[in-house]
Amino acid sequence: MITRRALLKTAAIAGASGFGLAAIGRIGGWAATTPEPVVLRTAKIQANLMDVGQTRDVLTYGNAGMPPVIRMKKGEPFAARLVNAIDDPTTIHWHGIRLPNKMDGVPFLVQPYVYTGDHFDYAFTPPDAGTFWYHPHCNTLEQMGHGLTGVIVVENPNDPKFDAEFVLNLRDWRLGDDAQFIDQFRPRDAARTGTYGTVRTANWLDQPQYDAPAGGLVRLRVAITDVTRIYAFRVDGAEADVIALDGNPVPQRFAPDALLIGPGQRLELAVRMPDNEGALVTLRDVRGTKPKALATLRAVGASLKRDSRDLAPLEANPVPEVDLTTAQHISLALSATAENVPSDSICGSLGYSFWAINKVPWPGDTPDPTAPLAELKLGKSYVIDMENLTPQSHPMHLHGMSFKVLSSSTRPVQPLISDTYLIQPNEKVSLGFVADNPGDWLLHCHIIEHQKSGMTSYVRVV
Ligand code: C2O
Ligand code: CU
């Protein structure tokens, strides 16, 4: 016999776990318009990151190894169900994808936490083709630091034809000699460049090697998903051109000669493989005192004799053009701060405020955040005039809308379309965009220690 009491209890459990009837009904209703959702289940696993043994407490989506590379199609609906099976609330942010605010994954600002045992359904249609990535937006230093960073490829059927494609997820790990996690940060480093990892990987491997057709054209998609490290890229052993940055084609291709790319950014290279079987092509990080070979490609087979000049340009994404005659300017100053704001964020707090945007250090994710940096009118053009008053570089990321790099005070810039700009010390840069996406959109440094210790704000589009 089902008693009323038992029914109420079942209803309460269904409600708490999020598997209520309403939710099931909605999924059923999607069938006609929405594809089968990709299930992204958070998990705590062991992984092989160092020779000395398995690392415990690694986090991923799925059952084993690196989070999957998610493939979407430009202009086609995508759906994913985040199922949270770790002992910490989480969300997913789809970095660089222009989507509805409700799908943006920022706790409190746009969605509730997804608690342990609960789930959340994401659904959107990516308007832009390119390389993007996904990660939690809750307790990010711990969750991303322990593994929750994955790459997204949004395909475009009109893309030029390559002979092979490889995706590289570049990131570090803070591990001790016993291959176990050590403290994710040191306060004195958080107040400077951020705390570097001790073990460096590409696709969770030390310097992987992939086979590619000799004389062929390879599309290499690289995402920096590390929480701290800025890279300077160089390719040895082959002719290579940058064809896209941060999910958008570059106006003019160029060789990556120590090209600086920060956390959160993506790089796409067209590599013309050498003609000789066995020849190696190496992607290197040449920044700082310890340059590192990140990955190699080995030429195999008889030469395909391709010519990189035959590669048609990538199609531009449908990002609206900023109108500079009517654009309003928003000043934004990045600085250090001495003011310590107490943070009651349950999404993890470092316990320090080191940084500020327009002198306001972000207090963390709370139900009652600070006022937006600016209120923008839907459909109007804006220019963010951003100034870096610190001696460090900051990869500044805007959610929900793509901007165009208009000018820099320190260097010539291409008019790149992007979601993340790596601003150098003493640089002033102007970033133009159309406020065409309603909602609250975060703007923060993607060095996660900076983000979590004050260098975060948001704009409101109404
Ligand atoms: Cu990839 Cu708010 O971040
Ligand atoms: Cu920063």
Coordinates of C-alpha atoms and ligand atoms in Angstrom, one line a residue:
M1 CA 0.0 0.0 0.0
I2 CA 1.3 3.5 -0.9
T3 CA 0.5 5.8 2.0
R4 CA 0.3 9.5 1.7
R5 CA 3.3 9.8 3.9
A6 CA 5.4 7.6 1.6
L7 CA 4.2 9.6 -1.4
L8 CA 5.3 12.8 0.2
K9 CA 8.6 11.3 1.1
T10 CA 9.2 10.2 -2.5
A11 CA 8.2 13.6 -3.7
A12 CA 10.6 15.2 -1.3
I13 CA 13.5 13.0 -2.4
A14 CA 12.7 13.6 -6.1
G15 CA 12.6 17.3 -5.4
A16 CA 15.8 17.4 -3.5
S17 CA 17.7 15.3 -6.1
G18 CA 16.3 17.3 -8.9
F19 CA 14.9 14.2 -10.6
G20 CA 11.3 15.5 -10.1
L21 CA 8.5 14.8 -12.4
A22 CA 8.7 18.3 -13.9
A23 CA 12.3 17.8 -14.9
I24 CA 11.6 14.4 -16.4
G25 CA 8.6 15.9 -18.3
R26 CA 10.8 18.6 -19.7
I27 CA 13.4 16.2 -21.0
G28 CA 10.7 14.2 -22.7
G29 CA 9.4 17.3 -24.3
W30 CA 12.8 18.2 -25.6
A31 CA 13.0 15.1 -27.8
A32 CA 11.6 16.8 -30.8
T33 CA 13.9 19.8 -30.8
T34 CA 16.9 18.9 -28.7
P35 CA 19.5 16.2 -29.2
E36 CA 20.2 13.4 -26.7
P37 CA 22.1 15.2 -23.9
V38 CA 25.8 14.4 -23.5
V39 CA 26.1 13.2 -19.9
L40 CA 29.0 14.9 -18.0
R41 CA 29.3 13.2 -14.7
T42 CA 31.9 14.6 -12.3
A43 CA 34.0 11.9 -10.7
K44 CA 37.0 11.4 -8.4
I45 CA 39.5 9.1 -9.9
Q46 CA 43.1 8.0 -9.9
A47 CA 45.3 9.0 -12.8
N48 CA 48.8 8.4 -14.1
L49 CA 50.4 11.8 -14.2
M50 CA 53.9 10.9 -12.9
D51 CA 56.1 7.9 -13.2
V52 CA 56.3 7.3 -9.5
G53 CA 52.6 6.2 -9.2
Q54 CA 49.0 7.0 -9.5
T55 CA 47.7 10.4 -8.3
R56 CA 44.7 10.2 -6.0
D57 CA 41.8 12.7 -5.9
V58 CA 42.0 13.7 -9.5
L59 CA 38.7 15.1 -10.8
T60 CA 37.2 14.5 -14.2
Y61 CA 34.0 14.2 -16.2
G62 CA 33.3 10.6 -17.1
N63 CA 34.9 7.4 -15.6
A64 CA 38.6 7.7 -16.4
G65 CA 41.3 10.0 -17.9
M66 CA 40.9 13.5 -19.2
P67 CA 37.5 15.1 -19.6
P68 CA 36.3 14.3 -23.1
V69 CA 36.7 16.7 -26.1
I70 CA 33.2 17.8 -26.7
R71 CA 32.2 18.2 -30.4
M72 CA 29.4 20.5 -31.4
K73 CA 28.2 21.9 -34.7
K74 CA 27.9 25.6 -35.5
G75 CA 24.2 26.6 -35.5
E76 CA 23.0 23.2 -34.3
P77 CA 21.4 22.6 -30.9
F78 CA 23.5 21.0 -28.2
A79 CA 22.5 19.5 -24.9
A80 CA 24.4 18.2 -21.9
R81 CA 23.4 17.0 -18.5
L82 CA 25.8 17.8 -15.7
V83 CA 25.5 15.1 -13.0
N84 CA 27.4 15.9 -9.8
A85 CA 29.0 12.9 -8.2
I86 CA 31.7 14.7 -6.3
D87 CA 31.5 15.9 -2.8
D88 CA 31.4 19.6 -3.7
P89 CA 28.8 21.8 -5.4
T90 CA 29.7 22.6 -9.0
T91 CA 28.5 24.0 -12.3
I92 CA 29.7 24.1 -15.9
H93 CA 30.8 27.3 -17.8
W94 CA 31.1 27.0 -21.6
H95 CA 34.1 29.4 -22.0
G96 CA 33.8 31.6 -25.1
I97 CA 30.5 30.3 -26.3
R98 CA 27.9 33.0 -26.8
L99 CA 24.8 31.5 -25.2
P100 CA 21.8 32.5 -23.1
N101 CA 22.6 33.8 -19.7
K102 CA 20.8 31.0 -17.9
M103 CA 23.2 28.5 -19.5
D104 CA 26.4 30.3 -18.5
G105 CA 27.1 28.4 -15.3
V106 CA 28.0 31.1 -12.9
P107 CA 26.6 30.3 -9.4
F108 CA 24.1 32.8 -7.9
L109 CA 24.5 35.3 -10.8
V110 CA 22.7 33.0 -13.3
Q111 CA 22.1 29.5 -11.8
P112 CA 22.0 27.6 -8.5
Y113 CA 24.8 25.4 -7.4
V114 CA 24.5 21.8 -8.5
Y115 CA 24.8 19.9 -5.3
T116 CA 26.2 16.4 -4.8
G117 CA 23.8 13.9 -6.3
D118 CA 21.9 16.6 -8.2
H119 CA 22.0 17.4 -11.9
F120 CA 21.5 20.4 -14.2
D121 CA 20.5 20.4 -17.9
Y122 CA 22.3 22.7 -20.3
A123 CA 21.0 23.4 -23.8
F124 CA 22.1 25.9 -26.3
T125 CA 23.0 26.4 -29.9
P126 CA 26.6 27.6 -30.5
P127 CA 26.6 30.4 -33.0
D128 CA 30.3 30.4 -33.6
A129 CA 32.7 27.7 -34.9
G130 CA 36.1 27.3 -33.3
T131 CA 38.0 26.0 -30.3
F132 CA 36.4 26.6 -26.9
W133 CA 36.5 24.9 -23.5
Y134 CA 34.5 24.0 -20.4
H135 CA 35.1 24.1 -16.7
P136 CA 33.3 24.5 -13.4
H137 CA 32.6 28.0 -12.1
C138 CA 32.5 27.0 -8.4
N139 CA 35.4 26.4 -6.1
T140 CA 37.4 26.8 -9.3
L141 CA 40.9 26.7 -8.0
E142 CA 40.4 23.3 -6.4
Q143 CA 38.1 21.8 -9.0
M144 CA 40.0 23.0 -12.1
G145 CA 43.3 22.5 -10.4
H146 CA 42.4 18.8 -9.8
G147 CA 41.4 18.1 -13.4
L148 CA 38.0 19.6 -14.4
T149 CA 39.0 21.3 -17.6
G150 CA 37.9 20.0 -21.0
V151 CA 38.2 21.2 -24.6
I152 CA 35.2 22.0 -27.0
V153 CA 35.5 21.9 -30.8
V154 CA 32.6 23.6 -32.6
E155 CA 32.8 22.3 -36.2
N156 CA 31.8 24.2 -39.3
P157 CA 31.0 22.2 -42.4
N158 CA 32.4 25.0 -44.5
D159 CA 35.9 24.7 -43.0
P160 CA 38.8 24.1 -45.3
K161 CA 40.0 20.5 -45.6
F162 CA 42.9 19.3 -43.4
D163 CA 44.6 16.0 -43.6
A164 CA 44.6 15.5 -39.8
E165 CA 43.4 17.3 -36.7
F166 CA 44.7 17.1 -33.1
V167 CA 43.4 18.7 -30.0
L168 CA 45.8 19.6 -27.1
N169 CA 44.5 20.3 -23.6
L170 CA 47.5 22.1 -22.0
R171 CA 47.7 22.2 -18.2
D172 CA 49.8 21.7 -15.1
W173 CA 49.3 19.9 -11.8
R174 CA 50.4 20.8 -8.3
L175 CA 51.9 17.5 -7.3
G176 CA 54.6 16.5 -4.8
D177 CA 57.4 13.9 -5.4
D178 CA 55.0 11.2 -4.3
A179 CA 52.6 12.2 -7.2
Q180 CA 50.0 13.4 -4.7
F181 CA 48.4 16.9 -4.7
I182 CA 50.1 19.6 -2.7
D183 CA 48.5 23.0 -1.7
Q184 CA 46.9 24.5 -4.7
F185 CA 48.4 27.9 -4.0
R186 CA 50.8 30.0 -1.9
P187 CA 49.4 33.4 -0.8
R188 CA 52.6 35.3 -1.8
D189 CA 52.4 33.9 -5.3
A190 CA 48.6 34.6 -5.5
A191 CA 49.5 38.2 -4.9
R192 CA 52.0 38.1 -7.9
T193 CA 51.8 35.9 -11.0
G194 CA 49.9 33.0 -9.4
T195 CA 51.2 29.7 -8.2
Y196 CA 52.7 27.5 -10.9
G197 CA 52.1 23.7 -11.2
T198 CA 55.0 21.3 -10.7
V199 CA 54.0 18.8 -13.5
R200 CA 53.2 20.0 -17.0
T201 CA 51.1 18.0 -19.4
A202 CA 49.4 18.0 -22.8
N203 CA 46.3 15.8 -22.8
W204 CA 47.3 14.6 -19.3
L205 CA 50.6 13.2 -20.8
D206 CA 54.2 14.3 -20.7
Q207 CA 55.1 15.4 -24.2
P208 CA 52.8 13.1 -26.2
Q209 CA 53.7 12.2 -29.8
Y210 CA 51.1 11.9 -32.6
D211 CA 51.5 10.5 -36.1
A212 CA 50.5 12.8 -39.0
P213 CA 50.7 12.3 -42.7
A214 CA 54.0 13.5 -44.2
G215 CA 53.6 16.6 -46.3
G216 CA 50.0 17.0 -45.0
L217 CA 48.2 19.9 -43.5
V218 CA 47.4 19.5 -39.8
R219 CA 45.0 21.5 -37.8
L220 CA 46.3 21.8 -34.3
R221 CA 43.8 23.1 -31.7
V222 CA 45.4 24.1 -28.5
A223 CA 43.6 25.2 -25.3
I224 CA 45.4 26.6 -22.3
T225 CA 43.2 25.3 -19.5
D226 CA 45.8 25.8 -16.7
V227 CA 44.8 27.9 -13.8
T228 CA 48.0 30.0 -13.8
R229 CA 50.5 29.5 -16.6
I230 CA 51.0 31.9 -19.5
Y231 CA 52.7 30.3 -22.5
A232 CA 54.9 31.6 -25.3
F233 CA 54.5 29.3 -28.3
R234 CA 56.9 28.3 -31.0
V235 CA 56.8 25.4 -33.5
D236 CA 60.1 23.8 -34.6
G237 CA 60.5 21.4 -37.5
A238 CA 57.8 22.7 -39.8
E239 CA 56.1 25.7 -41.3
A240 CA 53.2 26.7 -39.0
D241 CA 50.7 29.5 -39.2
V242 CA 48.3 30.8 -36.6
I243 CA 44.9 30.6 -38.2
A244 CA 42.6 31.3 -35.2
L245 CA 42.8 32.7 -31.7
D246 CA 40.1 32.3 -29.0
G247 CA 37.7 30.6 -31.4
N248 CA 37.9 33.2 -34.1
P249 CA 39.9 33.3 -37.4
V250 CA 42.8 35.8 -37.3
P251 CA 42.5 38.6 -40.0
Q252 CA 46.1 37.8 -41.1
R253 CA 47.9 34.5 -40.5
F254 CA 51.3 34.7 -38.8
A255 CA 54.1 32.4 -37.5
P256 CA 53.8 31.8 -33.7
D257 CA 57.2 33.2 -32.8
A258 CA 57.0 33.2 -29.0
L259 CA 53.4 34.1 -29.2
L260 CA 52.0 34.8 -25.7
I261 CA 48.8 33.1 -24.8
G262 CA 47.3 33.1 -21.3
P263 CA 45.0 30.8 -19.3
G264 CA 41.6 30.5 -20.9
Q265 CA 42.9 31.3 -24.4
R266 CA 43.0 29.0 -27.5
L267 CA 45.2 28.9 -30.5
E268 CA 44.7 27.1 -33.8
L269 CA 47.7 26.3 -36.0
A270 CA 47.9 25.1 -39.6
V271 CA 51.0 22.9 -39.6
R272 CA 52.5 21.8 -42.9
M273 CA 54.2 18.5 -42.0
P274 CA 57.7 17.8 -43.4
D275 CA 57.9 15.5 -46.5
N276 CA 60.3 13.0 -44.9
E277 CA 58.9 10.0 -43.0
G278 CA 59.9 10.1 -39.4
A279 CA 60.6 13.9 -39.2
L280 CA 59.4 15.5 -36.0
V281 CA 57.6 18.7 -35.4
T282 CA 57.7 20.1 -31.9
L283 CA 55.3 22.6 -30.2
R284 CA 57.3 24.4 -27.5
D285 CA 56.6 26.8 -24.7
V286 CA 59.7 29.1 -24.7
R287 CA 58.5 31.4 -21.9
G288 CA 60.7 31.9 -18.9
T289 CA 63.8 30.0 -17.8
K290 CA 62.5 26.5 -18.3
P291 CA 61.4 26.1 -21.9
K292 CA 59.4 22.9 -22.5
A293 CA 58.5 20.7 -25.4
L294 CA 54.8 20.3 -25.1
A295 CA 53.9 17.8 -27.8
T296 CA 55.4 16.4 -31.1
L297 CA 54.0 15.3 -34.4
R298 CA 55.8 12.6 -36.4
A299 CA 55.5 12.6 -40.2
V300 CA 54.3 9.2 -41.5
G301 CA 53.8 7.7 -45.0
A302 CA 54.6 9.1 -48.4
S303 CA 54.4 12.9 -48.7
L304 CA 51.0 14.3 -49.6
K305 CA 52.8 17.4 -51.0
R306 CA 50.2 19.8 -49.7
D307 CA 50.8 23.6 -49.9
S308 CA 49.6 25.7 -46.9
R309 CA 48.9 28.6 -49.3
D310 CA 46.0 26.5 -50.8
L311 CA 44.2 26.6 -47.4
A312 CA 41.1 28.8 -47.8
P313 CA 40.6 31.3 -45.0
L314 CA 38.3 30.2 -42.1
E315 CA 34.8 31.7 -42.3
A316 CA 34.3 34.6 -39.9
N317 CA 31.9 34.0 -37.0
P318 CA 28.6 36.1 -37.0
V319 CA 29.7 38.5 -34.3
P320 CA 28.0 41.9 -34.6
E321 CA 30.2 44.8 -35.6
V322 CA 30.8 47.4 -32.9
D323 CA 29.6 50.9 -34.0
L324 CA 32.4 53.3 -32.9
T325 CA 30.5 56.4 -33.8
T326 CA 27.9 55.7 -31.1
A327 CA 29.8 53.5 -28.6
Q328 CA 29.9 54.5 -25.0
H329 CA 33.2 54.0 -23.2
I330 CA 33.6 52.1 -19.9
S331 CA 36.8 52.6 -18.0
L332 CA 38.2 49.7 -16.2
A333 CA 41.4 49.7 -14.1
L334 CA 43.1 46.6 -12.8
S335 CA 45.0 47.0 -9.6
A336 CA 46.2 45.5 -6.4
T337 CA 44.3 46.2 -3.3
A338 CA 45.1 46.4 0.4
E339 CA 41.5 46.2 1.5
N340 CA 40.6 42.7 2.7
V341 CA 36.9 41.8 2.1
P342 CA 35.6 39.0 4.2
S343 CA 34.2 36.4 1.9
D344 CA 31.4 34.0 2.8
S345 CA 31.4 32.4 -0.6
I346 CA 30.6 28.7 -0.4
C347 CA 32.1 28.4 -3.8
G348 CA 35.5 28.4 -2.3
S349 CA 37.4 31.4 -1.0
L350 CA 41.2 31.8 -0.9
G351 CA 40.7 33.9 2.3
Y352 CA 42.6 36.9 0.8
S353 CA 41.9 39.9 -1.3
F354 CA 44.9 40.9 -3.4
W355 CA 43.2 42.4 -6.5
A356 CA 40.5 44.8 -7.6
I357 CA 38.7 46.1 -10.7
N358 CA 38.0 49.8 -10.4
K359 CA 39.2 49.6 -6.8
V360 CA 36.5 47.1 -5.9
P361 CA 37.7 43.7 -4.8
W362 CA 35.1 41.0 -5.7
P363 CA 33.8 39.4 -2.5
G364 CA 33.3 35.9 -4.0
D365 CA 30.1 34.1 -5.2
T366 CA 27.4 35.2 -2.8
P367 CA 23.6 35.6 -3.1
D368 CA 24.3 39.3 -2.7
P369 CA 27.1 40.3 -5.0
T370 CA 28.4 43.8 -5.5
A371 CA 26.7 46.1 -8.0
P372 CA 27.5 45.5 -11.7
L373 CA 30.5 47.4 -13.1
A374 CA 28.1 48.9 -15.7
E375 CA 24.5 48.6 -16.9
L376 CA 24.5 48.2 -20.7
K377 CA 21.6 48.8 -23.0
L378 CA 20.7 45.8 -25.2
G379 CA 21.8 46.3 -28.7
K380 CA 24.1 49.3 -28.1
S381 CA 27.8 49.4 -28.8
Y382 CA 30.4 49.8 -26.0
V383 CA 34.2 50.1 -25.7
I384 CA 35.9 48.9 -22.6
D385 CA 39.0 51.0 -22.0
M386 CA 41.1 48.7 -19.8
E387 CA 44.2 49.7 -18.0
N388 CA 46.6 47.4 -16.2
L389 CA 48.2 49.2 -13.2
T390 CA 50.0 46.1 -11.9
P391 CA 53.4 44.6 -12.8
Q392 CA 51.7 41.3 -13.9
S393 CA 49.9 40.2 -17.0
H394 CA 46.2 39.3 -16.8
P395 CA 44.2 37.2 -19.2
M396 CA 40.9 39.1 -18.9
H397 CA 37.8 37.1 -19.9
L398 CA 34.3 38.5 -20.7
H399 CA 31.4 36.0 -20.6
G400 CA 28.5 35.9 -23.1
M401 CA 29.8 38.4 -25.7
S402 CA 32.8 38.6 -28.0
F403 CA 34.8 41.8 -28.4
K404 CA 37.1 43.2 -31.0
V405 CA 40.6 44.3 -30.1
L406 CA 40.6 48.0 -31.2
S407 CA 43.9 49.4 -30.0
S408 CA 46.7 49.0 -27.5
S409 CA 49.0 51.6 -26.0
T410 CA 52.0 49.4 -26.2
R411 CA 51.9 47.4 -29.4
P412 CA 50.3 47.0 -32.8
V413 CA 47.3 44.7 -32.6
Q414 CA 45.3 42.9 -35.2
P415 CA 41.5 43.5 -34.9
L416 CA 41.0 40.1 -33.4
I417 CA 37.6 38.9 -32.2
S418 CA 38.0 37.3 -28.8
D419 CA 36.6 36.6 -25.3
T420 CA 39.9 36.8 -23.5
Y421 CA 42.6 39.5 -23.7
L422 CA 46.0 39.0 -22.2
I423 CA 46.8 42.5 -21.0
Q424 CA 50.5 43.3 -20.3
P425 CA 51.9 45.4 -17.4
N426 CA 51.3 49.2 -18.1
E427 CA 49.2 48.4 -21.1
K428 CA 46.0 50.2 -22.0
V429 CA 43.7 48.4 -24.4
S430 CA 40.3 49.2 -26.0
L431 CA 37.9 46.4 -26.6
G432 CA 34.7 47.1 -28.6
F433 CA 31.5 45.0 -28.6
V434 CA 27.8 45.1 -29.1
A435 CA 25.8 44.4 -25.9
D436 CA 23.5 42.0 -27.8
N437 CA 23.1 39.3 -25.1
P438 CA 20.8 40.2 -22.1
G439 CA 21.8 39.1 -18.6
D440 CA 24.6 39.4 -16.0
W441 CA 28.0 38.6 -17.6
L442 CA 31.1 38.1 -15.6
L443 CA 34.4 39.8 -16.4
H444 CA 37.4 38.4 -14.7
C445 CA 41.1 37.5 -14.8
H446 CA 41.6 33.8 -15.8
I447 CA 44.5 33.4 -13.5
I448 CA 42.2 31.7 -11.1
E449 CA 44.0 32.9 -7.9
H450 CA 43.6 36.5 -9.2
Q451 CA 39.9 35.8 -10.1
K452 CA 39.3 34.3 -6.6
S453 CA 41.1 37.0 -4.7
G454 CA 39.3 40.1 -6.2
M455 CA 39.9 40.5 -9.9
T456 CA 36.3 39.8 -10.9
S457 CA 33.3 42.0 -11.7
Y458 CA 30.3 41.8 -14.1
V459 CA 28.3 43.8 -16.5
R460 CA 24.5 43.8 -16.7
V461 CA 22.9 43.9 -20.2
V462 CA 19.2 45.0 -20.1
Ligands
C2O1 CU1 36.7 30.3 -18.4 CU2 34.5 32.8 -16.0 O1 35.6 31.6 -17.2
CU2 CU 45.3 38.3 -13.2

